[in-house]
PDB file of C-alpha atoms in Angstrom:
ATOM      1  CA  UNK A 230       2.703   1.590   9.815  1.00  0.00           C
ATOM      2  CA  UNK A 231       2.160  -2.321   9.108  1.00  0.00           C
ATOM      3  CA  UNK A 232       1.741  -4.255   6.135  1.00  0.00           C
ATOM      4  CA  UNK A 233      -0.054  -6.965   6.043  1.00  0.00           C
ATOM      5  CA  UNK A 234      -0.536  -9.702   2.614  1.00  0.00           C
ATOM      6  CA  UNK A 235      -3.970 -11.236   3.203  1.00  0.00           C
ATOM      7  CA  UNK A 236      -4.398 -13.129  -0.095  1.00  0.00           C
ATOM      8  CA  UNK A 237      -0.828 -13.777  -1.934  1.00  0.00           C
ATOM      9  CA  UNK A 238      -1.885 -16.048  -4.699  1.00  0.00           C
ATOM     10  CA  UNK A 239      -2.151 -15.715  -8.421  1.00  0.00           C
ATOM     11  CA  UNK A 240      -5.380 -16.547 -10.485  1.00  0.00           C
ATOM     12  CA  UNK A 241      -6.700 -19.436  -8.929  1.00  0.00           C
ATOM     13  CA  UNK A 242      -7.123 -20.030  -5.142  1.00  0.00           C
ATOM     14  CA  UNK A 243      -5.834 -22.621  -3.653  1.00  0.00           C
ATOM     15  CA  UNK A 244      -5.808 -24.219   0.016  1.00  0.00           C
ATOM     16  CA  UNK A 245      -2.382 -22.304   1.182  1.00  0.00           C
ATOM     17  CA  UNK A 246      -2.612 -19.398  -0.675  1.00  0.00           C
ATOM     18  CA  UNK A 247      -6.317 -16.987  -1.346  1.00  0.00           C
ATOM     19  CA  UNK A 248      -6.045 -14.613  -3.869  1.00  0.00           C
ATOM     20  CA  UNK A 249      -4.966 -10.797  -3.749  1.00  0.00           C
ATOM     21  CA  UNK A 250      -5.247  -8.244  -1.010  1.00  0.00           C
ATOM     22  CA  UNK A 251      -3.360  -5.893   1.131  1.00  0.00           C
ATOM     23  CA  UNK A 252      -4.013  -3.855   4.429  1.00  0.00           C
ATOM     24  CA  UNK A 253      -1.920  -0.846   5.010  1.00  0.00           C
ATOM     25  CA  UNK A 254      -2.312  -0.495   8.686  1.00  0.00           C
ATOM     26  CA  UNK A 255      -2.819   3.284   9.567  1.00  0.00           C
ATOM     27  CA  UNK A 256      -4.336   2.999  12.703  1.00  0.00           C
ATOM     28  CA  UNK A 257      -1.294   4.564  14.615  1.00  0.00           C
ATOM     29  CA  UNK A 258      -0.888   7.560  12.487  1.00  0.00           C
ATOM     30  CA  UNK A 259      -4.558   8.178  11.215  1.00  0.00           C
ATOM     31  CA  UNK A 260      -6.649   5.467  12.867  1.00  0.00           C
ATOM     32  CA  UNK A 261      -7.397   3.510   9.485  1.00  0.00           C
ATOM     33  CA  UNK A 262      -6.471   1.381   7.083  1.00  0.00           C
ATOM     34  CA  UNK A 263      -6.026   1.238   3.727  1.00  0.00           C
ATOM     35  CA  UNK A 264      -7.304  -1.781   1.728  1.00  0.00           C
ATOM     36  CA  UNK A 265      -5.389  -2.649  -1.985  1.00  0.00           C
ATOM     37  CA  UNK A 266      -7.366  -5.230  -3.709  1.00  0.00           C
ATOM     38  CA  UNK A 267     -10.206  -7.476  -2.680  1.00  0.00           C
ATOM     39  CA  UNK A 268      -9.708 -10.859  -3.636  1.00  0.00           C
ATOM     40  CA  UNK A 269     -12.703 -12.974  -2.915  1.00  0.00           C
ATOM     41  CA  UNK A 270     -11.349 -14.572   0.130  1.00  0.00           C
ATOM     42  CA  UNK A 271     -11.137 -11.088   2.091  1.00  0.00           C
ATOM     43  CA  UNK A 272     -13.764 -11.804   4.397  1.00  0.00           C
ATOM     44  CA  UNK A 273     -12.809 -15.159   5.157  1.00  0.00           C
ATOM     45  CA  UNK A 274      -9.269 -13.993   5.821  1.00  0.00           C
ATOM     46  CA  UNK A 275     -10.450 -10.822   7.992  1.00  0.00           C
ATOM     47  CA  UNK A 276     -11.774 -13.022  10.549  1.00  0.00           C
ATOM     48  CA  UNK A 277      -8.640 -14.522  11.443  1.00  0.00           C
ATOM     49  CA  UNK A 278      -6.820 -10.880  12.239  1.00  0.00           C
ATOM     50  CA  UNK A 279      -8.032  -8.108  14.147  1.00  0.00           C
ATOM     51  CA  UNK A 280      -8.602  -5.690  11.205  1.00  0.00           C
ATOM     52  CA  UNK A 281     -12.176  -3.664  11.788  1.00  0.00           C
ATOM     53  CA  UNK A 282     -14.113  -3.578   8.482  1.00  0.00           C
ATOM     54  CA  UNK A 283     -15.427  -0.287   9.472  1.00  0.00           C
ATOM     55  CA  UNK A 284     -12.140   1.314   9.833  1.00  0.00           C
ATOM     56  CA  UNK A 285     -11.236   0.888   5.738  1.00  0.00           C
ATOM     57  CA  UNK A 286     -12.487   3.502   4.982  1.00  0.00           C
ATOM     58  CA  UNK A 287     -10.262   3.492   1.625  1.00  0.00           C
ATOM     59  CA  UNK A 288      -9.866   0.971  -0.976  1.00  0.00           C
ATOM     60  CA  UNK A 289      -7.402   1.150  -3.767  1.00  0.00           C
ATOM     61  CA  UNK A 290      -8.030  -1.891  -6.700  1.00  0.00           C
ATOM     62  CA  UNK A 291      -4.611  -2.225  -9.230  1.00  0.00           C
ATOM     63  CA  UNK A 292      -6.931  -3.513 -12.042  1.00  0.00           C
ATOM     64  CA  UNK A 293     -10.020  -5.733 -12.354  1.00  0.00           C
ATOM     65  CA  UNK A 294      -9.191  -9.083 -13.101  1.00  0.00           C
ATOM     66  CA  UNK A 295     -11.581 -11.205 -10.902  1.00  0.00           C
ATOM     67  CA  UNK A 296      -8.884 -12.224  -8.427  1.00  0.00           C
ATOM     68  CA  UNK A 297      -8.514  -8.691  -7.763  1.00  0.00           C
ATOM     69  CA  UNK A 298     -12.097  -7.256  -7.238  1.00  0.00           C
ATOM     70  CA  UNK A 299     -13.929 -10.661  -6.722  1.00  0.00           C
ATOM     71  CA  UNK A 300     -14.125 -10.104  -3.342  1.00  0.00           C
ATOM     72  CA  UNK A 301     -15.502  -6.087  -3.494  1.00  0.00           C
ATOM     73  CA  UNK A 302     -19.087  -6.385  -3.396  1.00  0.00           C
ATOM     74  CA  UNK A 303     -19.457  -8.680  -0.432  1.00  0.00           C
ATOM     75  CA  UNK A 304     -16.981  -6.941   1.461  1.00  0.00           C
ATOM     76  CA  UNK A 305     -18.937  -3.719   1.346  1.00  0.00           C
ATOM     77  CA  UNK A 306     -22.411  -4.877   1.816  1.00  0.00           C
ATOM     78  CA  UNK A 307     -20.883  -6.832   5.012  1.00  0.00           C
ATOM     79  CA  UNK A 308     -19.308  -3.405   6.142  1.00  0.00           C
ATOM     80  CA  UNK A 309     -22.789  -2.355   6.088  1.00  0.00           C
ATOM     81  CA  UNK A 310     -23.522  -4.512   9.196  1.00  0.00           C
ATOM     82  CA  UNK A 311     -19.740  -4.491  11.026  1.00  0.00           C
ATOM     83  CA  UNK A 312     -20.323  -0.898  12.592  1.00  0.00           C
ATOM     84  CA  UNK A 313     -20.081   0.768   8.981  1.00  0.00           C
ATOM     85  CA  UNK A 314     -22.825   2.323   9.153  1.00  0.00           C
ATOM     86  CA  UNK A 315     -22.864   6.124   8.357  1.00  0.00           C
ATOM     87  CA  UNK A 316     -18.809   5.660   8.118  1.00  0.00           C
ATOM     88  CA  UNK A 317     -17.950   7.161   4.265  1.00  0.00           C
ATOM     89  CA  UNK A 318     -16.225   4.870   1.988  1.00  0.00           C
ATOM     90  CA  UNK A 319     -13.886   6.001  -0.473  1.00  0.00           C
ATOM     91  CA  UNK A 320     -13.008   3.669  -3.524  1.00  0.00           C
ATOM     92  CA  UNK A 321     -10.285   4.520  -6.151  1.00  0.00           C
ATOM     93  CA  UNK A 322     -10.049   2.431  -9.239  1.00  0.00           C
ATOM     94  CA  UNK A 323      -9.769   1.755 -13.158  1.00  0.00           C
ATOM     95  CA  UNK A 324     -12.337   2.991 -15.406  1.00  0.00           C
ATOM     96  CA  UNK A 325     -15.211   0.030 -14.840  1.00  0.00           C
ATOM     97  CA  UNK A 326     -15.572  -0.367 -11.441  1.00  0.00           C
ATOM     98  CA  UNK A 327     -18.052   2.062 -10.850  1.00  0.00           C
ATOM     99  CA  UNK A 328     -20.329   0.431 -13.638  1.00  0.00           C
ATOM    100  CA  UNK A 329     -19.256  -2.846 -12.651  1.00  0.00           C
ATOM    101  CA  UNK A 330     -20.407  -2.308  -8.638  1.00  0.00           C
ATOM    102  CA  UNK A 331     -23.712  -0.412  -9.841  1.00  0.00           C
ATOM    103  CA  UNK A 332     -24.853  -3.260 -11.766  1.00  0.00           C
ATOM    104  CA  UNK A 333     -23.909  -6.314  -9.484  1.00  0.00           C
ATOM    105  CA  UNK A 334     -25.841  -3.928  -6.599  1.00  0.00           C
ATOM    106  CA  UNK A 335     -28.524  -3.498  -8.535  1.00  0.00           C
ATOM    107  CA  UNK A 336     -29.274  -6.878  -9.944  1.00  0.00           C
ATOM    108  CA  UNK A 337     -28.225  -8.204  -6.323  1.00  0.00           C
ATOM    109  CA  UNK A 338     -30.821  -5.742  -4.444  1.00  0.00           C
ATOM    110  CA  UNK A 339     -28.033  -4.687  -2.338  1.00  0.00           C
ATOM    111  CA  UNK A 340     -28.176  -1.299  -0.242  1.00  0.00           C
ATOM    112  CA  UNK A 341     -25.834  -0.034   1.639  1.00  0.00           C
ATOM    113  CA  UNK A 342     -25.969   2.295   4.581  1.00  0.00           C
ATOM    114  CA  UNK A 343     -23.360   4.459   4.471  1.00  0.00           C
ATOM    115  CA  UNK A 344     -22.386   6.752   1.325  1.00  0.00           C
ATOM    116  CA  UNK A 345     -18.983   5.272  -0.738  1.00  0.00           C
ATOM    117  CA  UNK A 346     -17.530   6.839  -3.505  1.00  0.00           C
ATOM    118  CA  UNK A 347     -15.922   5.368  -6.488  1.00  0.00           C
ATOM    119  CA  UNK A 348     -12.868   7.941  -7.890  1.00  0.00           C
ATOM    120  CA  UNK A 349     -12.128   6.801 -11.734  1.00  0.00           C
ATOM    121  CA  UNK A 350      -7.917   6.914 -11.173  1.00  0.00           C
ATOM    122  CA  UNK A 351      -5.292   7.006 -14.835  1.00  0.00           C
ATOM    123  CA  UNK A 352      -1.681   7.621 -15.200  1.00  0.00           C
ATOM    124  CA  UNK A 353       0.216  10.526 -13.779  1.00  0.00           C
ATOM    125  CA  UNK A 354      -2.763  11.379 -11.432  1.00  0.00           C
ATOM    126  CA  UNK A 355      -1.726  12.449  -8.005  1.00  0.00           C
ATOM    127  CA  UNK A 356      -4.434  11.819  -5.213  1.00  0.00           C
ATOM    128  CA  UNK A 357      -4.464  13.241  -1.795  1.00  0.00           C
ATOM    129  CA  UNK A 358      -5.738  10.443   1.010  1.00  0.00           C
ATOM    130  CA  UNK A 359      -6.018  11.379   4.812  1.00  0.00           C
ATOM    131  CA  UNK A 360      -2.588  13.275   4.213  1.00  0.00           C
ATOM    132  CA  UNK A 361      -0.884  10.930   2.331  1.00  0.00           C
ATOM    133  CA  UNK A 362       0.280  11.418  -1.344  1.00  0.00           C
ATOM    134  CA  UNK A 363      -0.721   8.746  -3.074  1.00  0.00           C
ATOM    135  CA  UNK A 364       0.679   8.589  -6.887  1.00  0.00           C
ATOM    136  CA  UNK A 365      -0.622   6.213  -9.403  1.00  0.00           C
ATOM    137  CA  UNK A 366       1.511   4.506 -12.353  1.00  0.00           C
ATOM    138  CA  UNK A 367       0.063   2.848 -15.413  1.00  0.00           C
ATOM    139  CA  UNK A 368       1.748  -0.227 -15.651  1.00  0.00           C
ATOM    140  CA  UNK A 369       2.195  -3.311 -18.200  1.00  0.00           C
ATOM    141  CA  UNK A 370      -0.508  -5.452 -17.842  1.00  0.00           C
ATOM    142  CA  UNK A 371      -3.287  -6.773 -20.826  1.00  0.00           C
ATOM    143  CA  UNK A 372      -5.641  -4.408 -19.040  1.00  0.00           C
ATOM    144  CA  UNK A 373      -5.126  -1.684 -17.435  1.00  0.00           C
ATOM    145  CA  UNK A 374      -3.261  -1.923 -13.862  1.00  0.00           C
ATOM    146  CA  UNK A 375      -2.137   0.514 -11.745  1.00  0.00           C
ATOM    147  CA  UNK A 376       0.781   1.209  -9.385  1.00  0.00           C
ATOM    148  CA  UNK A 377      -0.342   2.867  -6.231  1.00  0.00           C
ATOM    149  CA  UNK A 378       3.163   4.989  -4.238  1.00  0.00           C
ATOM    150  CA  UNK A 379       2.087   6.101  -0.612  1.00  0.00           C
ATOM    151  CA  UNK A 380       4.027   8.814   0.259  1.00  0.00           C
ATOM    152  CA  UNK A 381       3.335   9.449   4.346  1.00  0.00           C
ATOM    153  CA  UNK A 382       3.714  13.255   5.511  1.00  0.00           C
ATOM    154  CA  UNK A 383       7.355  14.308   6.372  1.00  0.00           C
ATOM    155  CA  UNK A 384       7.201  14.445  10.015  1.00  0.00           C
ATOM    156  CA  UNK A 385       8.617  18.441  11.441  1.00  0.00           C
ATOM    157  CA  UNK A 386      11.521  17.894  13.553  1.00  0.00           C
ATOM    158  CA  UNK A 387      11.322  18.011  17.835  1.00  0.00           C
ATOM    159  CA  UNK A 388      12.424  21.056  19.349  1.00  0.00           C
ATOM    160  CA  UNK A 389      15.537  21.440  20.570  1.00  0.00           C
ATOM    161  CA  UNK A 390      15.340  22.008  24.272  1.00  0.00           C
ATOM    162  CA  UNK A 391      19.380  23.035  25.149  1.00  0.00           C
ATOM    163  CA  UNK A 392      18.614  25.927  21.980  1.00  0.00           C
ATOM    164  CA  UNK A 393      15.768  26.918  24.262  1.00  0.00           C
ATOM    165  CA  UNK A 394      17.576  27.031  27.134  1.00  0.00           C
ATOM    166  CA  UNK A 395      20.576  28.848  25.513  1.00  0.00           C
ATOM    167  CA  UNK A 396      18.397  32.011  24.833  1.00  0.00           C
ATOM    168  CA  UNK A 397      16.757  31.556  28.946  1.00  0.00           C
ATOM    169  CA  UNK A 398      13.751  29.763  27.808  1.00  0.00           C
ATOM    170  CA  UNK A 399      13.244  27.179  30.699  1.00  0.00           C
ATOM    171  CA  UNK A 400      11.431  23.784  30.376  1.00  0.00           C
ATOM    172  CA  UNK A 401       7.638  24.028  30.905  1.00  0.00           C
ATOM    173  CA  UNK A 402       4.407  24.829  28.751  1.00  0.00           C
ATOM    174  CA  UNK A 403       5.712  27.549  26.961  1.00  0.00           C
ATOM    175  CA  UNK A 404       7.221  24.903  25.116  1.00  0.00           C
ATOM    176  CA  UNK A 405       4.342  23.395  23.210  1.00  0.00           C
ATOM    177  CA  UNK A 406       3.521  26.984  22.571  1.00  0.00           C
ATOM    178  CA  UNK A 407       6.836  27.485  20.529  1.00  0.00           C
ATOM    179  CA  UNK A 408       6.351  24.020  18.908  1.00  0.00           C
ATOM    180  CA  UNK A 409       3.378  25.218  17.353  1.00  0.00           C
ATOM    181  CA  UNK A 410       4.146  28.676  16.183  1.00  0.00           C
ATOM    182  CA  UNK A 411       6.358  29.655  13.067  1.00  0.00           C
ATOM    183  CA  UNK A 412       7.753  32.907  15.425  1.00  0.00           C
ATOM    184  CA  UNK A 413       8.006  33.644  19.215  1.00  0.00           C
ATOM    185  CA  UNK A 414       8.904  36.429  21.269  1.00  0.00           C
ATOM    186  CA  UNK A 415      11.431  36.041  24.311  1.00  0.00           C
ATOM    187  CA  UNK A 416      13.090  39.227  26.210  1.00  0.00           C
ATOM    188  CA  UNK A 417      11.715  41.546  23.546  1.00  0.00           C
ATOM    189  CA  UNK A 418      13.504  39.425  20.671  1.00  0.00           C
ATOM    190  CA  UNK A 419      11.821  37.386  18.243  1.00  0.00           C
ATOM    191  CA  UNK A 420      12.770  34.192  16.971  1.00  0.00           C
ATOM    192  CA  UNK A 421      11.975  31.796  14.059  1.00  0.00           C
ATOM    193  CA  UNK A 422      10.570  28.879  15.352  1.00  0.00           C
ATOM    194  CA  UNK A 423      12.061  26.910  12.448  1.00  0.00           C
ATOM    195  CA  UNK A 424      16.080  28.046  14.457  1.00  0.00           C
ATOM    196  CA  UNK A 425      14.780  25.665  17.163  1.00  0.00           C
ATOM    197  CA  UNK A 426      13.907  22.542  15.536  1.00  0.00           C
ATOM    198  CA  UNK A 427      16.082  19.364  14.681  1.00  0.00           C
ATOM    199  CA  UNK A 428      16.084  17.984  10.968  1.00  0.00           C
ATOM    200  CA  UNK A 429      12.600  16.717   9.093  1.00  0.00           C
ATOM    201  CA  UNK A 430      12.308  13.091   9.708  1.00  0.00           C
ATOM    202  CA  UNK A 431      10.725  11.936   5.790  1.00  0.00           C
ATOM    203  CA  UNK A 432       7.795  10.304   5.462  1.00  0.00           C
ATOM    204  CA  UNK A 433       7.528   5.786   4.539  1.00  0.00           C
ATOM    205  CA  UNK A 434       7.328   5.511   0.584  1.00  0.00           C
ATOM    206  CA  UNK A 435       5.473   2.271  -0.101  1.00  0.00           C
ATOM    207  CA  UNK A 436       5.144   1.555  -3.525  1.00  0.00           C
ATOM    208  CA  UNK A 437       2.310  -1.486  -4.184  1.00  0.00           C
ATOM    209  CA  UNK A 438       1.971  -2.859  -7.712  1.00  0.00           C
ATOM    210  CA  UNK A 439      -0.600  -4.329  -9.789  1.00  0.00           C
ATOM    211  CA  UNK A 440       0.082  -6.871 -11.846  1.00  0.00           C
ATOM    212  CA  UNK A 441       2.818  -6.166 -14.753  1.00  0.00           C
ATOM    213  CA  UNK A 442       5.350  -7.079 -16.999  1.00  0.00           C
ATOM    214  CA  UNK A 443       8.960  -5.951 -16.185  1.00  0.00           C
ATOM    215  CA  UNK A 444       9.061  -1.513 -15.831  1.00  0.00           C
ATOM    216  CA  UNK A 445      12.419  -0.567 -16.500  1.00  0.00           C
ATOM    217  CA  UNK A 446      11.788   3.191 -18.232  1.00  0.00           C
ATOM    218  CA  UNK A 447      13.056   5.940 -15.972  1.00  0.00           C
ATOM    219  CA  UNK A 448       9.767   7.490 -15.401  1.00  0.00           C
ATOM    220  CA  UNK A 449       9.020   4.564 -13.445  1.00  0.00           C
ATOM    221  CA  UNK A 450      12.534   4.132 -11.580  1.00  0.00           C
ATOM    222  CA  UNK A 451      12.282   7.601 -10.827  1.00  0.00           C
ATOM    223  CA  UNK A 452       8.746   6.984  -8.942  1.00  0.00           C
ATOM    224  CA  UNK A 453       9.549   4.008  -6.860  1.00  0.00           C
ATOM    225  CA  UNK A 454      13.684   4.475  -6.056  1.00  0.00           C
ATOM    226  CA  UNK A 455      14.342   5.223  -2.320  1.00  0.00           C
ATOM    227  CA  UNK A 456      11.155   3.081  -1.074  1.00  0.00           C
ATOM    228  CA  UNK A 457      11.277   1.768   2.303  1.00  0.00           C
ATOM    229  CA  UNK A 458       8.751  -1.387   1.024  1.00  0.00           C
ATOM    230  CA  UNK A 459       8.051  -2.311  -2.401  1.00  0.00           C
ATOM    231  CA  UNK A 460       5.612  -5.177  -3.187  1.00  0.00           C
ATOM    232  CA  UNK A 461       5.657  -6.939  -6.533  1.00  0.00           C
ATOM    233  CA  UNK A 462       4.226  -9.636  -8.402  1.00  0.00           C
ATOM    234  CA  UNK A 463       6.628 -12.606  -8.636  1.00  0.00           C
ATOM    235  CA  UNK A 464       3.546 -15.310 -11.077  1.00  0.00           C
ATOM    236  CA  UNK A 465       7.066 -16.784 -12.280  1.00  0.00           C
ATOM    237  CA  UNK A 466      10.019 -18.228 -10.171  1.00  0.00           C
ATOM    238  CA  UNK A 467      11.982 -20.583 -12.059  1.00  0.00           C
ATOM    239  CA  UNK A 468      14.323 -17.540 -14.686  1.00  0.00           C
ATOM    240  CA  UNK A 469      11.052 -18.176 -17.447  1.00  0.00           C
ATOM    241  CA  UNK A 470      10.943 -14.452 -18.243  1.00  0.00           C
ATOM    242  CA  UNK A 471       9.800 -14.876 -21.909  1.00  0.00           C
ATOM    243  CA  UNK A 472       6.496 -17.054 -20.237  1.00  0.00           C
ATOM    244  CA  UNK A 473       6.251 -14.501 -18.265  1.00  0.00           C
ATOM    245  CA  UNK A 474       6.298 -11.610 -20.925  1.00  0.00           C
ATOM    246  CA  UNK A 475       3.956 -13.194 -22.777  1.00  0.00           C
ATOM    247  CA  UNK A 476       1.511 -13.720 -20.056  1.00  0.00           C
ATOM    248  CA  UNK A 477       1.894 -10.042 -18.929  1.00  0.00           C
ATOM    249  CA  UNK A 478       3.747 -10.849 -15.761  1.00  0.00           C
ATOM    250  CA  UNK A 479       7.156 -11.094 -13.993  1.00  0.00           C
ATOM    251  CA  UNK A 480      10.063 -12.790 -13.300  1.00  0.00           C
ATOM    252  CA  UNK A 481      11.993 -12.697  -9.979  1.00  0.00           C
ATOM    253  CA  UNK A 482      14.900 -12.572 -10.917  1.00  0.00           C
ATOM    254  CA  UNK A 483      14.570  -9.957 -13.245  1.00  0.00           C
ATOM    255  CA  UNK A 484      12.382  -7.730 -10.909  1.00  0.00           C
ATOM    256  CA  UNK A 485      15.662  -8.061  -7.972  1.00  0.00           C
ATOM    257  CA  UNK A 486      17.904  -7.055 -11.034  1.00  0.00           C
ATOM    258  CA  UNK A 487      15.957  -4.179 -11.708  1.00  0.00           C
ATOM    259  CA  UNK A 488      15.395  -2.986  -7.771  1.00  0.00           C
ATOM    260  CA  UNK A 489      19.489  -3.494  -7.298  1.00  0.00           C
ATOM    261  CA  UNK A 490      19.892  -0.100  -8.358  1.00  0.00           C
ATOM    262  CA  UNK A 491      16.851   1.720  -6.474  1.00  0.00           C
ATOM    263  CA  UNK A 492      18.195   1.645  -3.005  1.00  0.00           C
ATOM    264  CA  UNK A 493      14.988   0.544  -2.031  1.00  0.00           C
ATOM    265  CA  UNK A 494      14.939  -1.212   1.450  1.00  0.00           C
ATOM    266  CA  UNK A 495      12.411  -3.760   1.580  1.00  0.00           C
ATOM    267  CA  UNK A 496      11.294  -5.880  -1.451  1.00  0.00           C
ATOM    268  CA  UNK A 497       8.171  -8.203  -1.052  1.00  0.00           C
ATOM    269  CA  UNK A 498       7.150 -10.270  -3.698  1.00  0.00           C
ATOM    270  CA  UNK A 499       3.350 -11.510  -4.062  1.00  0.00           C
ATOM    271  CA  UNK A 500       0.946 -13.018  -6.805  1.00  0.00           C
ATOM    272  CA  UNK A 501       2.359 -16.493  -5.947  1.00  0.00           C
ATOM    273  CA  UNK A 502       1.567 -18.969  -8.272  1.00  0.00           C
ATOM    274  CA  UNK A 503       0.235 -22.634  -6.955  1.00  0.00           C
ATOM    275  CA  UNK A 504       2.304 -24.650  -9.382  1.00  0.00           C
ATOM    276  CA  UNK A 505       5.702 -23.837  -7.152  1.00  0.00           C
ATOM    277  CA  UNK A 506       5.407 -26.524  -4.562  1.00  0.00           C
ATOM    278  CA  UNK A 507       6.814 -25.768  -0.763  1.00  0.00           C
ATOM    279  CA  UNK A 508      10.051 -27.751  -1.319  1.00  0.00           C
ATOM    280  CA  UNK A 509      10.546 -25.306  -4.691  1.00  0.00           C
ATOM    281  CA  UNK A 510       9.591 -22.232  -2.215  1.00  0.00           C
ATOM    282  CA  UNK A 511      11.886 -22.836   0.604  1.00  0.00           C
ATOM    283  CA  UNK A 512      14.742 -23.386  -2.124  1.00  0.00           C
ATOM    284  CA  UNK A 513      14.006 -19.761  -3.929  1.00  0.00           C
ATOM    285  CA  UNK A 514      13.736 -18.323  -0.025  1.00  0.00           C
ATOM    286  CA  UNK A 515      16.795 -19.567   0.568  1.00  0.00           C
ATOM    287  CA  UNK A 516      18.802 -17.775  -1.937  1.00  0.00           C
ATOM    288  CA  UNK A 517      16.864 -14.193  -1.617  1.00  0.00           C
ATOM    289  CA  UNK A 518      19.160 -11.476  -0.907  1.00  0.00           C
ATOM    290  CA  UNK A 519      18.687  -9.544   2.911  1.00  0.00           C
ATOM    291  CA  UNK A 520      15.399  -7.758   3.300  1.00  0.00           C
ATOM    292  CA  UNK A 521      13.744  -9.780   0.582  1.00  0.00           C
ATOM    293  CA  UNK A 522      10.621 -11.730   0.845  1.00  0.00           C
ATOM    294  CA  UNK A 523       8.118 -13.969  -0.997  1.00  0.00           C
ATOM    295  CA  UNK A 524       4.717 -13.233   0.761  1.00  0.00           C
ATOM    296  CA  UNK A 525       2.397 -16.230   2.437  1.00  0.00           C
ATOM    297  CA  UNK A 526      -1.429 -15.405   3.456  1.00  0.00           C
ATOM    298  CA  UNK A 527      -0.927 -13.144   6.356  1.00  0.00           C
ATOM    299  CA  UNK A 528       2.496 -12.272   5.822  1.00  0.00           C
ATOM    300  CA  UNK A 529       3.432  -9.051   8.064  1.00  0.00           C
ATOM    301  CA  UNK A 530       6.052  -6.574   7.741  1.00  0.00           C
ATOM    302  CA  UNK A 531       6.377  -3.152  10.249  1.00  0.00           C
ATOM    303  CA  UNK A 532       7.700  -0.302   8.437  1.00  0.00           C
ATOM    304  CA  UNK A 533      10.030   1.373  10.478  1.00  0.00           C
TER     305      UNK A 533
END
């Protein structure tokens, strides 16, 4: 599992930094990808990586504020014509997009040849994606926007092959037999499979927000403590958290405050706006604590 920031800017483009969108890279566990927001640059920025437009098969949009979405309708109709076709496309998103895509393809004459789906998502829903648990947050925001928590499967635990051997089972293909049974017979005894195994490994809990003033209720805590990666919007730098209240964003500083307490592993900040210069970057880098990040165009973290 990779994540990868393709767009890390706020509002306005600019030469360093295009504006929002995420791949969660799935092709190891599920042979996809998982696309969160398409900022209009997505295309642009997909040629420069080896990411196969027909293998997101599942797009997840925070809100739709242009920098967000901009970038939706050409991205599909591409698809269309990148080995898409006939591949199902799955879209989850606030109340609007449908509307908004039906219109733009319709006026456009667009027509695409492969069936897509728009799901209308709101708070406390739960959805179930190619075995992941994906739960969705309302957030803080002057229209609506959306936290999106990936919960990957809990992975069963590997057999334990001196237990095996202990009761005379010896090495061979009997074992991929037990492995996939709950029970098994040996010597006229049988045994629960579940004796045999070592401990459940848990699944990656990646929590990716939209953007949002400060969270700090307990509802929310509750959903995103014990993440192995957050990503969060950092629009302001420089401790101007009542700027960034009013403007329905956050504040660094603030947002590391808050995540001190939610043993969460990886922080990655993103929304970047273009009025911090590089010298002003480097100097906030600097001083981030271990396992903290502010996010550049194709900015890539493994989640191990």
């Amino acid at each position: 599992m990779r994540l990868t920031v393709l767009g890390s800017g706020a509002g306005l483009p600019s030469k360093e930094r295009k504006t929002q969108s995420i791949i969660l890279d799935l092709i190891p566990e599920i042979n996809a990808y998982f696309l969160i927001d398409v900022g209009e640059a997505l295309q642009h920025q997909l040629l420069h990586t080896n990411i196969k437009s027909r293998k997101i098969n599942h797009i997840f949009i925070t809100h739709l504020h242009g920098d967000h979405i901009y970038g939706l309708p050409g991205f599909l109709s591409s698809r269309a014509f990148q080995g898409g076709e006939n591949q199902p496309l799955h879209i989850y998103g606030p109340k609007g997009i449908e509307e908004w895509l039906e219109v733009t393809f319709q006026i456009s004459g667009t027509h695409l040849n492969y069936p897509f789906y728009v799901h209308e998502i709101h708070d406390g829903m739960t959805l179930s994606v190619e075995g992941y648990q994906v739960d969705v947050r309302l957030l803080d925001h002057p229209i609506d926007s959306y936290l999106f928590v990936f919960k990957e499967p809990d992975k069963e635990g590997s057999l334990d092959a001196d237990k095996l051997k202990e009761v005379g089972i010896r090495p061979g293909p009997i074992y991929a037999e037990i492995k996939e049974s709950n029970t098994f017979e040996h010597d006229g005894i049988t045994y629960n499979t579940s004796e045999f195994l070592g401990p459940v490994t848990p699944g990656k809990k990646i929590a990716i927000h939209g953007d949002t003033r400060l969270i700090k209720d307990s509802e929310y805590k509750r959903l995103i403590e014990n993440s192995d990666v957050v990503i969060h919007e950092a629009t302001f730098l420089d401790n101007e958290s009542e700027k960034a209240h009013e403007f329905g964003h956050s504040e660094i500083h603030e947002v590391m405050e808050l995540f001190k307490s939610l043993n969460i592993d990886t922080t990655i900040f993103t929304h970047i706006s273009n009025r911090y210069d590089e010298n002003f970057l480097n100097n906030i880098k600097q001083k981030l604590p271990e396992q903290t990040y502010i996010a550049e165009d194709f900015f890539s973290f493994q989640v191990k």
